[in-house]
Short mmCIF file of C-alpha atoms in Angstrom, two decimals:
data_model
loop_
_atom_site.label_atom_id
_atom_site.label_comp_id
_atom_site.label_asym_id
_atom_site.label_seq_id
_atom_site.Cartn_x
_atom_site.Cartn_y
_atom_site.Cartn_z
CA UNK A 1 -23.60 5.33 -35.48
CA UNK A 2 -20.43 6.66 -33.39
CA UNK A 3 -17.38 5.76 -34.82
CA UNK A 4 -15.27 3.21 -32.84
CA UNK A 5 -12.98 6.37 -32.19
CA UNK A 6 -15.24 8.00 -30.01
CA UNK A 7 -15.87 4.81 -27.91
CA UNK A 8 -11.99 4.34 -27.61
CA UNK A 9 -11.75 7.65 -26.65
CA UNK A 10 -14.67 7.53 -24.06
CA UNK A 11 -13.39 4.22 -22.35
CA UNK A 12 -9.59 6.09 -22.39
CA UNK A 13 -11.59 8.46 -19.98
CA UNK A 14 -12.79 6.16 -17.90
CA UNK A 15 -9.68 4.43 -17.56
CA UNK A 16 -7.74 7.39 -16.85
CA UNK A 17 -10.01 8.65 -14.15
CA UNK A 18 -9.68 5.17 -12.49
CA UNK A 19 -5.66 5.90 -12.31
CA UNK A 20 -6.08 9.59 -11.02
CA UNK A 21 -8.70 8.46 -8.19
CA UNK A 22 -5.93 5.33 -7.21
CA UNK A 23 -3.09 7.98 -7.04
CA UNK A 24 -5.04 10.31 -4.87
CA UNK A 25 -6.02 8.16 -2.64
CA UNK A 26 -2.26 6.72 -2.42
CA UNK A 27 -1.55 10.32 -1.50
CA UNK A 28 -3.97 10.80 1.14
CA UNK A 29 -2.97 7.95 2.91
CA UNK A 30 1.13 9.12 2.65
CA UNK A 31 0.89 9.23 6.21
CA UNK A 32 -1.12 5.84 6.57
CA UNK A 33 1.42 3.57 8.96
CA UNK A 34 1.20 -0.06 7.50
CA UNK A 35 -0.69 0.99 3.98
CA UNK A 36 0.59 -0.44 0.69
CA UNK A 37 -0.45 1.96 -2.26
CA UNK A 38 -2.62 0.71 -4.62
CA UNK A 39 -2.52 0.47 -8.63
CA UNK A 40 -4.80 0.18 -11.28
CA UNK A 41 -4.97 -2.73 -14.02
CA UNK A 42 -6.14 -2.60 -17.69
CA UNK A 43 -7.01 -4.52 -20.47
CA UNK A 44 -8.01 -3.50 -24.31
CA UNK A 45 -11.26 -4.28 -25.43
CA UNK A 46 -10.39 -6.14 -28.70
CA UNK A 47 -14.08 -6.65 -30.37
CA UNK A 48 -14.16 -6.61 -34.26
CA UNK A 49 -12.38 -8.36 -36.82
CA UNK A 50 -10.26 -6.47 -39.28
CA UNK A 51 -10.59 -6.70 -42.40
CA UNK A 52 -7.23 -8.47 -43.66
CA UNK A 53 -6.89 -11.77 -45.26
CA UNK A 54 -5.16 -13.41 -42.71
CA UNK A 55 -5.51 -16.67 -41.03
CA UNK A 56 -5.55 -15.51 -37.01
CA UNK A 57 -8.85 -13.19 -37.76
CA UNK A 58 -7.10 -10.34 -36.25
CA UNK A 59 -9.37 -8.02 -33.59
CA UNK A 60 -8.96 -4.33 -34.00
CA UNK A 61 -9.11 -2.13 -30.26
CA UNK A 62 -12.07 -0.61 -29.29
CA UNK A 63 -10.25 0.97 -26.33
CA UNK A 64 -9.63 0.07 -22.69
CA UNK A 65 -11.05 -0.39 -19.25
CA UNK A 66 -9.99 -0.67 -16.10
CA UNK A 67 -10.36 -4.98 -14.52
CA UNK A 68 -8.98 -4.68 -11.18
CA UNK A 69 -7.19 -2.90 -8.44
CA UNK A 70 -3.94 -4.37 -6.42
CA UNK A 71 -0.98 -3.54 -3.97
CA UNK A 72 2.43 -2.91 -4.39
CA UNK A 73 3.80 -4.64 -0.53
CA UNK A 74 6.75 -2.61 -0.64
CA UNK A 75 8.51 -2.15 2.68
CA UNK A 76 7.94 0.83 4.29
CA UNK A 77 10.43 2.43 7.07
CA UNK A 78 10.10 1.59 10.48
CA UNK A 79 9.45 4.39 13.12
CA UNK A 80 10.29 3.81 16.89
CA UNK A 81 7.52 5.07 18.84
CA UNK A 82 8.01 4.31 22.18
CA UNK A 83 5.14 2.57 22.84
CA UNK A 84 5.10 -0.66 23.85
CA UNK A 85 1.74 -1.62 21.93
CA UNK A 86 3.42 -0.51 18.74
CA UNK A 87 4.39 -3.37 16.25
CA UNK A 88 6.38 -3.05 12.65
CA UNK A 89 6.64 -5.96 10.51
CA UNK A 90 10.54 -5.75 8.65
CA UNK A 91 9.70 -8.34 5.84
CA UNK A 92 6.91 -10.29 4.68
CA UNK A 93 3.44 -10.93 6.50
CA UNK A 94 0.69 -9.31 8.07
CA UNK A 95 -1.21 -9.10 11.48
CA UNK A 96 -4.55 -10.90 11.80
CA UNK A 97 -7.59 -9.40 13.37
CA UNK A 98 -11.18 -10.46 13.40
CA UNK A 99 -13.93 -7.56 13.11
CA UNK A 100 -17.18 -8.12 13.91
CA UNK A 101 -16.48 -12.02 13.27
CA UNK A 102 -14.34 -11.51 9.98
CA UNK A 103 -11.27 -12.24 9.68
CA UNK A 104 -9.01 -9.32 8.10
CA UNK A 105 -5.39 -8.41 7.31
CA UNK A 106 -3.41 -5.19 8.28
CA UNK A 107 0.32 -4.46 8.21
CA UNK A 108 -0.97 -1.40 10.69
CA UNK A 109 0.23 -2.26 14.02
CA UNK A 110 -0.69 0.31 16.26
CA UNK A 111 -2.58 -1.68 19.27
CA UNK A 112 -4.57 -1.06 22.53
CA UNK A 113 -6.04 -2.67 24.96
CA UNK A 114 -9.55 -3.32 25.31
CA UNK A 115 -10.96 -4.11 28.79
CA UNK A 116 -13.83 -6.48 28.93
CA UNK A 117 -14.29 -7.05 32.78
CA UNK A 118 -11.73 -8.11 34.83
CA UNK A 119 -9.29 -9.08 31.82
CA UNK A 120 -7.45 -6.95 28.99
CA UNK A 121 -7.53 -8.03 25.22
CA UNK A 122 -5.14 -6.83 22.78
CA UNK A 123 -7.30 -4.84 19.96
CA UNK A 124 -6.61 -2.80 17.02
CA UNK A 125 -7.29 0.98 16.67
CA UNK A 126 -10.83 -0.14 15.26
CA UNK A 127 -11.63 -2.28 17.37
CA UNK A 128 -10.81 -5.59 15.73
CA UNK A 129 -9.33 -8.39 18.13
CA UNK A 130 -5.24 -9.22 17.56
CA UNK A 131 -4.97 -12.65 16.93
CA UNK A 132 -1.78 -15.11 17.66
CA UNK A 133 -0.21 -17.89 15.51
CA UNK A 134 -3.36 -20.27 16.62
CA UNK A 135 -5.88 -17.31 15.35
CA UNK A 136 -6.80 -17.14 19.26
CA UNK A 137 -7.82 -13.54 20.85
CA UNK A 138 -4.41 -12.34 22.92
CA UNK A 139 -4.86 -11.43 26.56
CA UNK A 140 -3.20 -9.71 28.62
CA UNK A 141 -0.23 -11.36 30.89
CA UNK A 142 1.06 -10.32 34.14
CA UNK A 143 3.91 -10.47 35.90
CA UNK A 144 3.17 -10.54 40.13
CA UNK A 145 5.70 -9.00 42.54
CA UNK A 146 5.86 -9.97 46.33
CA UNK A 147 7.03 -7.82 48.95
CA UNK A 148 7.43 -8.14 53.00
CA UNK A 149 7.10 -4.82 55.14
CA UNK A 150 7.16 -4.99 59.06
CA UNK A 151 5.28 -2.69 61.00
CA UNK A 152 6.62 -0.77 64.18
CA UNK A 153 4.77 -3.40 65.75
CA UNK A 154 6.42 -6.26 64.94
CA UNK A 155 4.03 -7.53 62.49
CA UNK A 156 5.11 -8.63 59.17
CA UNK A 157 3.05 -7.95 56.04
CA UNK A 158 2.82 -9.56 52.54
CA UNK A 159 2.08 -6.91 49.44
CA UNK A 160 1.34 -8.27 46.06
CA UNK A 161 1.23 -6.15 42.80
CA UNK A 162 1.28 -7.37 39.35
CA UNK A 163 1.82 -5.74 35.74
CA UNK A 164 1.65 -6.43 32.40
CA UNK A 165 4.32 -8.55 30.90
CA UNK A 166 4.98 -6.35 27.69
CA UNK A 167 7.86 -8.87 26.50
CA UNK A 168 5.68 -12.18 25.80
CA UNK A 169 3.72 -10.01 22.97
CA UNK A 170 6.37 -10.24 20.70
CA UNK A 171 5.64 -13.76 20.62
CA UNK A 172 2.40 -13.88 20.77
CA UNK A 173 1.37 -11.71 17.70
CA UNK A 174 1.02 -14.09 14.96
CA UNK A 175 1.88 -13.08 11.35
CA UNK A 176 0.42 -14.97 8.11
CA UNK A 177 1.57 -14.36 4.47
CA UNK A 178 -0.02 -15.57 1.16
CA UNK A 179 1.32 -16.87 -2.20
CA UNK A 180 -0.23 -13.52 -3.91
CA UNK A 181 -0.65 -10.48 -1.03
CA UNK A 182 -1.09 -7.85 -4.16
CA UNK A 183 -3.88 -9.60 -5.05
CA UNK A 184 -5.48 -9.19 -1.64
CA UNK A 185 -8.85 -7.10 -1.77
CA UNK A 186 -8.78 -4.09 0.07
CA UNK A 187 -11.55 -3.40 2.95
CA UNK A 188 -11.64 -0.19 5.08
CA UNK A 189 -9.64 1.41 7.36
CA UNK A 190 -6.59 0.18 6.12
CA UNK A 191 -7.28 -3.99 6.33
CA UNK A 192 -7.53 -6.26 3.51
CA UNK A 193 -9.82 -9.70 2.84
CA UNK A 194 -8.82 -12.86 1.14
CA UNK A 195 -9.81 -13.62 -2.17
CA UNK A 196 -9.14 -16.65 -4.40
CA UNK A 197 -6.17 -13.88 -6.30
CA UNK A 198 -4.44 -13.69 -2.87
CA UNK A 199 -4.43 -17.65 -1.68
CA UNK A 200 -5.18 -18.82 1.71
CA UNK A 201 -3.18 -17.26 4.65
CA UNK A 202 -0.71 -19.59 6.09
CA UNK A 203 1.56 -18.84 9.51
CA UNK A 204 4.48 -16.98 8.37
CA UNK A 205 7.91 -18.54 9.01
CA UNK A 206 9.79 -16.50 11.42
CA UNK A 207 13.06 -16.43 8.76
CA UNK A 208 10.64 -14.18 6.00
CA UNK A 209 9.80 -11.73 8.64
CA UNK A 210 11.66 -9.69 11.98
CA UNK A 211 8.69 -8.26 14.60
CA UNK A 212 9.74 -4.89 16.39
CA UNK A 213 8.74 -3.52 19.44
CA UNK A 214 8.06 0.05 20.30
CA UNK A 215 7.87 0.66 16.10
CA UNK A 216 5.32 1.71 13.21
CA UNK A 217 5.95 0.88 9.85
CA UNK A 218 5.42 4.27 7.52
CA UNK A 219 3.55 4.06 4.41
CA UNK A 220 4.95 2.63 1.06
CA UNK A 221 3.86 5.54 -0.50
CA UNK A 222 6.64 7.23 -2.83
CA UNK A 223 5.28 10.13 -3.38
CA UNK A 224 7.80 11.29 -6.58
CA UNK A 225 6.27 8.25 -8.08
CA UNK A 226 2.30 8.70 -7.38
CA UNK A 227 3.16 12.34 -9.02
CA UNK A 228 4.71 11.34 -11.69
CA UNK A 229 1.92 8.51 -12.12
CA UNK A 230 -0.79 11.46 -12.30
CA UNK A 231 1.28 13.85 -14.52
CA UNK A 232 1.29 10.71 -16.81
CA UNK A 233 -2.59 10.11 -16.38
CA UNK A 234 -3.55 13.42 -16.24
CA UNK A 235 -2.11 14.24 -19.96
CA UNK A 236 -3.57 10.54 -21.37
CA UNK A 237 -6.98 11.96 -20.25
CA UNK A 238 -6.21 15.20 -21.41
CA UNK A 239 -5.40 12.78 -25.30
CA UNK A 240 -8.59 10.82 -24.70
CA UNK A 241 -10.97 13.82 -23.93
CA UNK A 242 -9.45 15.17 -27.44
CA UNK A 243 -10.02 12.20 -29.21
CA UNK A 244 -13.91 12.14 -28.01
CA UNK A 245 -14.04 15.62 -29.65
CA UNK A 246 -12.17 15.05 -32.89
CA UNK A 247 -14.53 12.32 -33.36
CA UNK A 248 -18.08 14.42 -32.89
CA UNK A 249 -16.32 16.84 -34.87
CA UNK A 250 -16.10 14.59 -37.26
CA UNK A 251 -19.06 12.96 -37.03
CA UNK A 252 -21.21 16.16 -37.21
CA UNK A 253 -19.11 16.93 -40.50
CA UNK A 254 -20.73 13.77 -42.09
CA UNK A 255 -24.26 14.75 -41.24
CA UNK A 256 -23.70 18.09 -42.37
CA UNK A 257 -22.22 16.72 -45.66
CA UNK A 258 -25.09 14.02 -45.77
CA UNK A 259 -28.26 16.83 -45.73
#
């Protein structure tokens, strides 16, 4: 039988590898607009009872393993664009969008239109529909402009042309928040989906949160800190992946003394 050592050891790995694979994929996405980097949460497995004469029954560790993944919703830097699709959110909140009939959470703002006949609808890059404060699809709005010409002739003549009213997104685009966003469960492409950790989503009052125009909010990512992070979990794997070999070294001692 393995010594509890070797399964402390073992789960250390585990663990460990579960950081390093969070802080790389925090790095690739350094350059994510809207994305929150992720960390890792543990907890020791406490399983046998020491054996000390004391009254709590004291558990000793049998190591540690990884029980969940959430966000850090730091504020990332805003980034002015130009373009009048692009949306940063300076405080708390995050756009809705429904995909494929789901309803998800980004703090990605970077829009389009999607044209479905004769109207526009305002989409994200994958696709997903923008929703307002009613959780409504957002179309497009125009503004019409009338002008008169008059021909050599006399005759007078009437020419209509209309364009999108850029201004009334602002206030269209809803924004929700939750009691818990870190505990929000991550999806892909940079959304999330509610969870009984994150709470409902409720309308976000307009005092927690500013809406700008023409910007991108950068990643959270620090990257000093995600490499410092895997220094720091590359050397605890390095200690765990020692301690798995001190203990089959000493367990094939034992045999050897056993025969």
């Amino acid at each position: 039988m393995m010594k509890p050592s070797f399964y402390a050891g073992a789960s250390g790995l585990i663990a460990t590898q579960r950081v390093m694979d969070t802080v790389g994929n925090n790095l690739a996405n350094i350059n994510t607009y809207g994305y929150k980097p992720e960390v890792a949460s543990f907890q020791t497995l406490l399983s046998d009872e020491m054996y000390v004469k004391a009254e709590s029954d004291p558990l000793s560790g049998g190591g540690v393993r990884a029980v969940g993944q959430g966000m850090l919703f730091n504020q990332g830097s805003p980034r002015n664009t130009g373009n009048q699709l692009d949306f940063a959110i300076v405080g708390e909140g995050l756009f809705a969008l429904e995909v494929d009939g789901e309803r998800l959470y980004t703090r990605d703002g970077a829009f389009s239109w999607s044209v479905e006949g004769e109207d526009l609808y305002l989409t994200s890059k994958n696709g997903g529909y923008v929703l307002d404060r009613n959780g409504d699809h957002i179309a497009a709005t125009y503004i019409t402009h009338t002008t008169g010409t008059t021909s050599a002739d006399g005759t007078e003549h009437t020419n209509t042309t209309k364009e999108i009213d850029y201004a009334v997104l602002k206030d269209q685009i809803g924004v929700f928040e939750f009691d818990h966003p870190g505990g929000l469960e991550s999806a892909s492409n940079n959304m999330y989906r509610t969870n009984t950790l994150s709470g409902r989503p409720i309308r976000a009052d307009t005092e927690n949160y500013e809406l700008l125009q023409t910007y991108l909010e950068n990643s959270a990512t620090s990257l000093a800190d995600e490499m410092a992070d895997l220094i720091a979990a590359q050397r605890a794997y390095q200690l765990c992946a020692r301690v798995v070999q001190t203990s089959d070294e000493i367990e094939q001692t034992v045999s050897g003394l056993r025969r």
